[in-house]
PDB file of C-alpha atoms in Angstrom:
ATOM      1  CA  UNK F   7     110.582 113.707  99.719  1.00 62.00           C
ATOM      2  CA  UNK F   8     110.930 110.870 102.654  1.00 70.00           C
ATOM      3  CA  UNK F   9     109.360 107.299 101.576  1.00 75.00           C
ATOM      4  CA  UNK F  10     107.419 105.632 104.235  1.00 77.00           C
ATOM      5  CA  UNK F  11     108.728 102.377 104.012  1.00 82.00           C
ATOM      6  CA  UNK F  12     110.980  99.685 101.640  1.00 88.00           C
ATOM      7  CA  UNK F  13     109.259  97.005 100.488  1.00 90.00           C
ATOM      8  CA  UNK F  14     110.896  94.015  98.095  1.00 93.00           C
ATOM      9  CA  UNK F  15     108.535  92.537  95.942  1.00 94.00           C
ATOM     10  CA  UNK F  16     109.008  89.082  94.489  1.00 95.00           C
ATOM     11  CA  UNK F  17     108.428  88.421  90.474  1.00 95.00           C
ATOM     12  CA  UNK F  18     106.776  85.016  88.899  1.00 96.00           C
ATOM     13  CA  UNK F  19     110.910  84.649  87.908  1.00 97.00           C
ATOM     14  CA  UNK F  20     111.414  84.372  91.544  1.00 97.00           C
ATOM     15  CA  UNK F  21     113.812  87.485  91.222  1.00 97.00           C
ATOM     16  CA  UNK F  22     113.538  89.822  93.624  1.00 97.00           C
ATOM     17  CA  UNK F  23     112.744  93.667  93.344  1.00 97.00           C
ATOM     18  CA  UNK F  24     113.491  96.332  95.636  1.00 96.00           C
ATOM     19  CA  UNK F  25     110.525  99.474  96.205  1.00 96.00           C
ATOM     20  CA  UNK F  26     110.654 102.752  97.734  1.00 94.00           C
ATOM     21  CA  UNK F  27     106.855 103.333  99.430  1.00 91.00           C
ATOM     22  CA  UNK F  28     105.443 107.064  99.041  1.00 93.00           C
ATOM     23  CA  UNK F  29     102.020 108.849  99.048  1.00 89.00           C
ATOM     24  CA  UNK F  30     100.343 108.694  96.194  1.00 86.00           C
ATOM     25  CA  UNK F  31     100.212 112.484  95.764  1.00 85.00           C
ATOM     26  CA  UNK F  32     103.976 112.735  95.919  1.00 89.00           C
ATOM     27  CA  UNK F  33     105.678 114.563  93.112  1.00 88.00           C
ATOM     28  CA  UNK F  34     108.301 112.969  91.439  1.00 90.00           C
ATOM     29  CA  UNK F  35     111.070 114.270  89.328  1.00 91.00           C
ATOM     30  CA  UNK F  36     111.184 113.254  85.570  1.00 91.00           C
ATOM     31  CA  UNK F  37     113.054 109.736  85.849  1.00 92.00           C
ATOM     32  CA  UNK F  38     112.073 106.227  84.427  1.00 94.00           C
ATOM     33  CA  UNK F  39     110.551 104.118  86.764  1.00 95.00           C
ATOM     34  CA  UNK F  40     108.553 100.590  87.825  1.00 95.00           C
ATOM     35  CA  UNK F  41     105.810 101.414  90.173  1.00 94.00           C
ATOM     36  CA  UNK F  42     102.861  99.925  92.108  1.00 94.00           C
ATOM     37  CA  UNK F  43     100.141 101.810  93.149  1.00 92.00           C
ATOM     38  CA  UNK F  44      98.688 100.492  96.734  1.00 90.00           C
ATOM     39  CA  UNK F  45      96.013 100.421  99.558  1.00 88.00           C
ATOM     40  CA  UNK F  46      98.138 101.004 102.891  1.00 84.00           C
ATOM     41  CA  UNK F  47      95.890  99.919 105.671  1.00 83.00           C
ATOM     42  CA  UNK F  48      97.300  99.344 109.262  1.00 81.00           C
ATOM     43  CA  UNK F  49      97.816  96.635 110.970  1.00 83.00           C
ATOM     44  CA  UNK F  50      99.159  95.661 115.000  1.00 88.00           C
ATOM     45  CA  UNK F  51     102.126  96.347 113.983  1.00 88.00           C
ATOM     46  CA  UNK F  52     102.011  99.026 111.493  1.00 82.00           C
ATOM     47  CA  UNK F  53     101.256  99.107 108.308  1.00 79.00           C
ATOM     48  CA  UNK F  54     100.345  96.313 105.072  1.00 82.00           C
ATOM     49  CA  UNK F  55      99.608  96.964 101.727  1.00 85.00           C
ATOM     50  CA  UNK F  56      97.354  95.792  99.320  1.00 87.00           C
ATOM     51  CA  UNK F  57      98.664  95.911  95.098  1.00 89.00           C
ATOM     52  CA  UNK F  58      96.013  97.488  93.065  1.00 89.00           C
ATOM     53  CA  UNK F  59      98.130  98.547  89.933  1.00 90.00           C
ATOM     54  CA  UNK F  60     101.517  97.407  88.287  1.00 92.00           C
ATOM     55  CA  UNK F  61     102.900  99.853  86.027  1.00 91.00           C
ATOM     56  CA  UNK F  62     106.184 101.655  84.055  1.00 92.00           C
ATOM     57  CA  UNK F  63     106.656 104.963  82.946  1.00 90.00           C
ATOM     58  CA  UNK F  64     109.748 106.577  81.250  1.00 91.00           C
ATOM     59  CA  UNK F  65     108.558 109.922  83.092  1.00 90.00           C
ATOM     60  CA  UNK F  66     107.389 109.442  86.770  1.00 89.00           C
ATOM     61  CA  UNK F  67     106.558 113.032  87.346  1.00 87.00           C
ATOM     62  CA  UNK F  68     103.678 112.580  85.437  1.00 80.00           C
ATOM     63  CA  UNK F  69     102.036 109.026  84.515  1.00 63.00           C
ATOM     64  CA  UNK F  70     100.911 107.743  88.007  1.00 63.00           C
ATOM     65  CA  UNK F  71      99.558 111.302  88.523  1.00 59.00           C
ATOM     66  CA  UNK F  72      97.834 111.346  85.285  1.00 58.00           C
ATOM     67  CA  UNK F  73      96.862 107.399  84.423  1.00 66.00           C
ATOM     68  CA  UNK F  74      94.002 106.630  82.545  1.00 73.00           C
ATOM     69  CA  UNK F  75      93.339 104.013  85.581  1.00 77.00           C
ATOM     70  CA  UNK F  76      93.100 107.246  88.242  1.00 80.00           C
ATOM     71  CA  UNK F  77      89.241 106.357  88.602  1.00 79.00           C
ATOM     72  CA  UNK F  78      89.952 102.829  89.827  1.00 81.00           C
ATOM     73  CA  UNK F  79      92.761 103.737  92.112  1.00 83.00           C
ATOM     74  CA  UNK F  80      90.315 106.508  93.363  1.00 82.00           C
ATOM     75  CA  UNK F  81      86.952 104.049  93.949  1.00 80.00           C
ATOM     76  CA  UNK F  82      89.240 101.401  95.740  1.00 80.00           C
ATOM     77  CA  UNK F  83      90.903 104.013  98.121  1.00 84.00           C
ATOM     78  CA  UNK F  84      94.717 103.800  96.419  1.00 87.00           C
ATOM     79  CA  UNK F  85      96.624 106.060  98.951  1.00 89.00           C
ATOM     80  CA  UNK F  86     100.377 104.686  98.168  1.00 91.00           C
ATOM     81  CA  UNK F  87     103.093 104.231  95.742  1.00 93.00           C
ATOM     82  CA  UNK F  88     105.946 101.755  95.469  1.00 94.00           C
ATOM     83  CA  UNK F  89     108.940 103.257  93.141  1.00 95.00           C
ATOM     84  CA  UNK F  90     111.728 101.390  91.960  1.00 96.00           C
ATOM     85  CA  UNK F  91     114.118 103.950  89.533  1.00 95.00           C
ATOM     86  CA  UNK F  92     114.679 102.123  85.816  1.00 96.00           C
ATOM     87  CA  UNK F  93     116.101 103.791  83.328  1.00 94.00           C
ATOM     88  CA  UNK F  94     116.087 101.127  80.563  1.00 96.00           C
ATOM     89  CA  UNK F  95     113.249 101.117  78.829  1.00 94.00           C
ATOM     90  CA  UNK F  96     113.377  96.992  77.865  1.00 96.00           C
ATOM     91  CA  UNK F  97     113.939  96.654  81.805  1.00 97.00           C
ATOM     92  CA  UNK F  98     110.964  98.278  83.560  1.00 95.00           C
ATOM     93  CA  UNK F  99     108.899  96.131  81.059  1.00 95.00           C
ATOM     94  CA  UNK F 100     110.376  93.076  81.892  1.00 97.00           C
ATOM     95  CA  UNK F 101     110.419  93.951  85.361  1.00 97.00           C
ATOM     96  CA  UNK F 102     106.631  95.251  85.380  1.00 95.00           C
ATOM     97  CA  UNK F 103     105.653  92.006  83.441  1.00 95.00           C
ATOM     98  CA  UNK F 104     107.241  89.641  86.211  1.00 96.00           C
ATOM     99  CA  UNK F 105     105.434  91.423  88.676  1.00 95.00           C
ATOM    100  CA  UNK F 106     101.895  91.232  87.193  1.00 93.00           C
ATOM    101  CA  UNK F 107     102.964  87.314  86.733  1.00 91.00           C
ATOM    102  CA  UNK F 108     102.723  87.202  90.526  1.00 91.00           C
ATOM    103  CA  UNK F 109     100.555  90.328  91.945  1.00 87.00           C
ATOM    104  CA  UNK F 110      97.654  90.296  89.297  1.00 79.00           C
ATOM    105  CA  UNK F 111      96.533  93.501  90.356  1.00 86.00           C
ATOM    106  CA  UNK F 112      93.148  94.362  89.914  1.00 84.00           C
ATOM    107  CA  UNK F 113      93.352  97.656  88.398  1.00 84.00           C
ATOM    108  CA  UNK F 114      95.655  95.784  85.804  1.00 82.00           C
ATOM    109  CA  UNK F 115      92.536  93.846  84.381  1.00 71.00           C
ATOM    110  CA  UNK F 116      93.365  93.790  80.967  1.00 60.00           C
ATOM    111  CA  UNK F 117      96.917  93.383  80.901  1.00 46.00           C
ATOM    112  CA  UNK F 118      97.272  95.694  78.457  1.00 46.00           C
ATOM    113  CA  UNK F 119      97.052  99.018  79.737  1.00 43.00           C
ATOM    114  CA  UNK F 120      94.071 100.003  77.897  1.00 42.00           C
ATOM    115  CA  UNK F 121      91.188 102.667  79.561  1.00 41.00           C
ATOM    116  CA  UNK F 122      87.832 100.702  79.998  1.00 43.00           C
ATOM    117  CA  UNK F 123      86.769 101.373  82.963  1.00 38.00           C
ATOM    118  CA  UNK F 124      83.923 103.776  83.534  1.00 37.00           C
ATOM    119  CA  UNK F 125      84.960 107.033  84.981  1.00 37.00           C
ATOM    120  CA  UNK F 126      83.475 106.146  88.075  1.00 40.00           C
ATOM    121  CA  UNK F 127      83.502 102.135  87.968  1.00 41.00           C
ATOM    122  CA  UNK F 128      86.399  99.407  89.364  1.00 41.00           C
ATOM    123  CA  UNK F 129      86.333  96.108  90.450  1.00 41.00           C
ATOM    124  CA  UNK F 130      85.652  96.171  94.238  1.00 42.00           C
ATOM    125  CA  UNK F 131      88.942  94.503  96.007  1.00 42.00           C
ATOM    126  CA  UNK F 132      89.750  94.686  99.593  1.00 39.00           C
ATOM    127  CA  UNK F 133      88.884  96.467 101.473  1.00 41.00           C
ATOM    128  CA  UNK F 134      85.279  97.206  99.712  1.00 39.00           C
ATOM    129  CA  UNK F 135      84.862  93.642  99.196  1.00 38.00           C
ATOM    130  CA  UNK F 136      86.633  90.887  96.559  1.00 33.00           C
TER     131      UNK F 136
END
């Protein structure tokens, strides 16, 4: 499994946070994990992403396959995945909450992780409109 790309990502703590970039259909072994989910989109010269969705899992071969937010990454065109490997459970929280600090995703609406979005209903970001 290649990634497509590195990316460091930049909390409200001003520390920084190296990513691994992937599909977002990759399959991942079971590992704990900080990851955002993405619109890649190309640009001149190459590619640029767009953050839809901070999360942590304690198993990455399942939650960003599975989320309960997998109608909202679908609407908005989510095609990417940034992984950073945590295995400490306090960590990837404090690390995921430093990052919504900064990003505010959209996908990440309530800040609490909680399903209510319609199965087939997101707020429109870029590209669809903001």
């Amino acid at each position: 499994m290649a990634s497509l790309a590195t990316a460091t990502f930049t909390g409200q703590s001003g520390q920084a946070y190296e990513f691994l970039a992937y599909d977002r259909d990759t399959e991942f072994k079971s590992t704990g994990a900080v990851y955002v989910v993405a619109i890649r989109y190309t640009v001149p010269n190459g590619s640029s992403y767009r953050h839809v969705y901070v999360g942590e899992t304690r198993d990455l071969s399942d939650s960003p396959l599975t989320h309960c937010r997998t109608a909202c990454f679908e609407r908005i065109g989510a095609n990417s995945i940034f992984v950073r490997l945590e295995g400490n459970a306090e960590r990837r929280q404090e690390i995921a909450q430093d990052l919504l600090e900064t990003y505010d995703p959209p996908c990440n609406s309530d800040r609490e992780g909680l399903c209510e979005y319609p199965t087939t209903e997101c707020p429109l970001v870029w590209p669809l409109g903001l």
